[in-house]
């Protein structure tokens, strides 16, 4: 397993709609294992394949951030089937470090996807788990959480990251 580099705001892969995974093979399983390692090392509650430069529909979630065994969720080609309610809470993203802003998310969601054995699974989640699942599914649709903020806030954050990227180049 390996800790992968996490792309930051401004990278084109983060705003591209990711492709479905047609076949769950060893490469997909290795990617999932690396993503879990990367998510735990970051540390973060969730990660999507586009954030580690792979434009595929794969997400990992672990609300315990590696503290509890058996808490990791891996979903291939996840889809939100149902959502209800609304909770406004601070949210952040490993691709937009040090930025935390209030985002409205459903209180409850029903998500469908495949596990790493290709079996279909449906997850019903509430509150933080619902939030993280929505956040990661947004990622594979090329949408960062800052897209939910006001245009003014979003542009300020984008400008800040652009300046930082330019600084790194010089
Ligand atoms: Ni994120």
mmCIF file of C-alpha atoms and ligand atoms in Angstrom, residues 46-48 51 91-96 135-136 139 143-145, ligand 1:
data_model
loop_
_atom_site.group_PDB
_atom_site.id
_atom_site.type_symbol
_atom_site.label_atom_id
_atom_site.label_comp_id
_atom_site.label_asym_id
_atom_site.label_seq_id
_atom_site.Cartn_x
_atom_site.Cartn_y
_atom_site.Cartn_z
ATOM 1 C CA UNK A 46 -13.388 10.457 3.010
ATOM 2 C CA UNK A 47 -11.579 10.388 -0.315
ATOM 3 C CA UNK A 48 -12.455 10.020 -3.988
ATOM 4 C CA UNK A 51 -8.397 13.448 -5.763
ATOM 5 C CA UNK A 91 -17.302 21.255 5.882
ATOM 6 C CA UNK A 92 -13.763 20.896 4.570
ATOM 7 C CA UNK A 93 -11.906 18.937 1.899
ATOM 8 C CA UNK A 94 -8.416 17.444 1.615
ATOM 9 C CA UNK A 95 -8.143 19.104 -1.811
ATOM 10 C CA UNK A 96 -8.972 22.515 -0.338
ATOM 11 C CA UNK A 135 -19.285 15.215 -0.541
ATOM 12 C CA UNK A 136 -17.474 12.234 -2.100
ATOM 13 C CA UNK A 139 -16.175 14.716 -6.193
ATOM 14 C CA UNK A 143 -17.871 19.131 -8.024
ATOM 15 C CA UNK A 144 -15.909 20.533 -5.084
ATOM 16 C CA UNK A 145 -17.707 21.644 -1.915
HETATM 17 NI NI1 LIG B 1 -13.215 16.508 -0.624
#
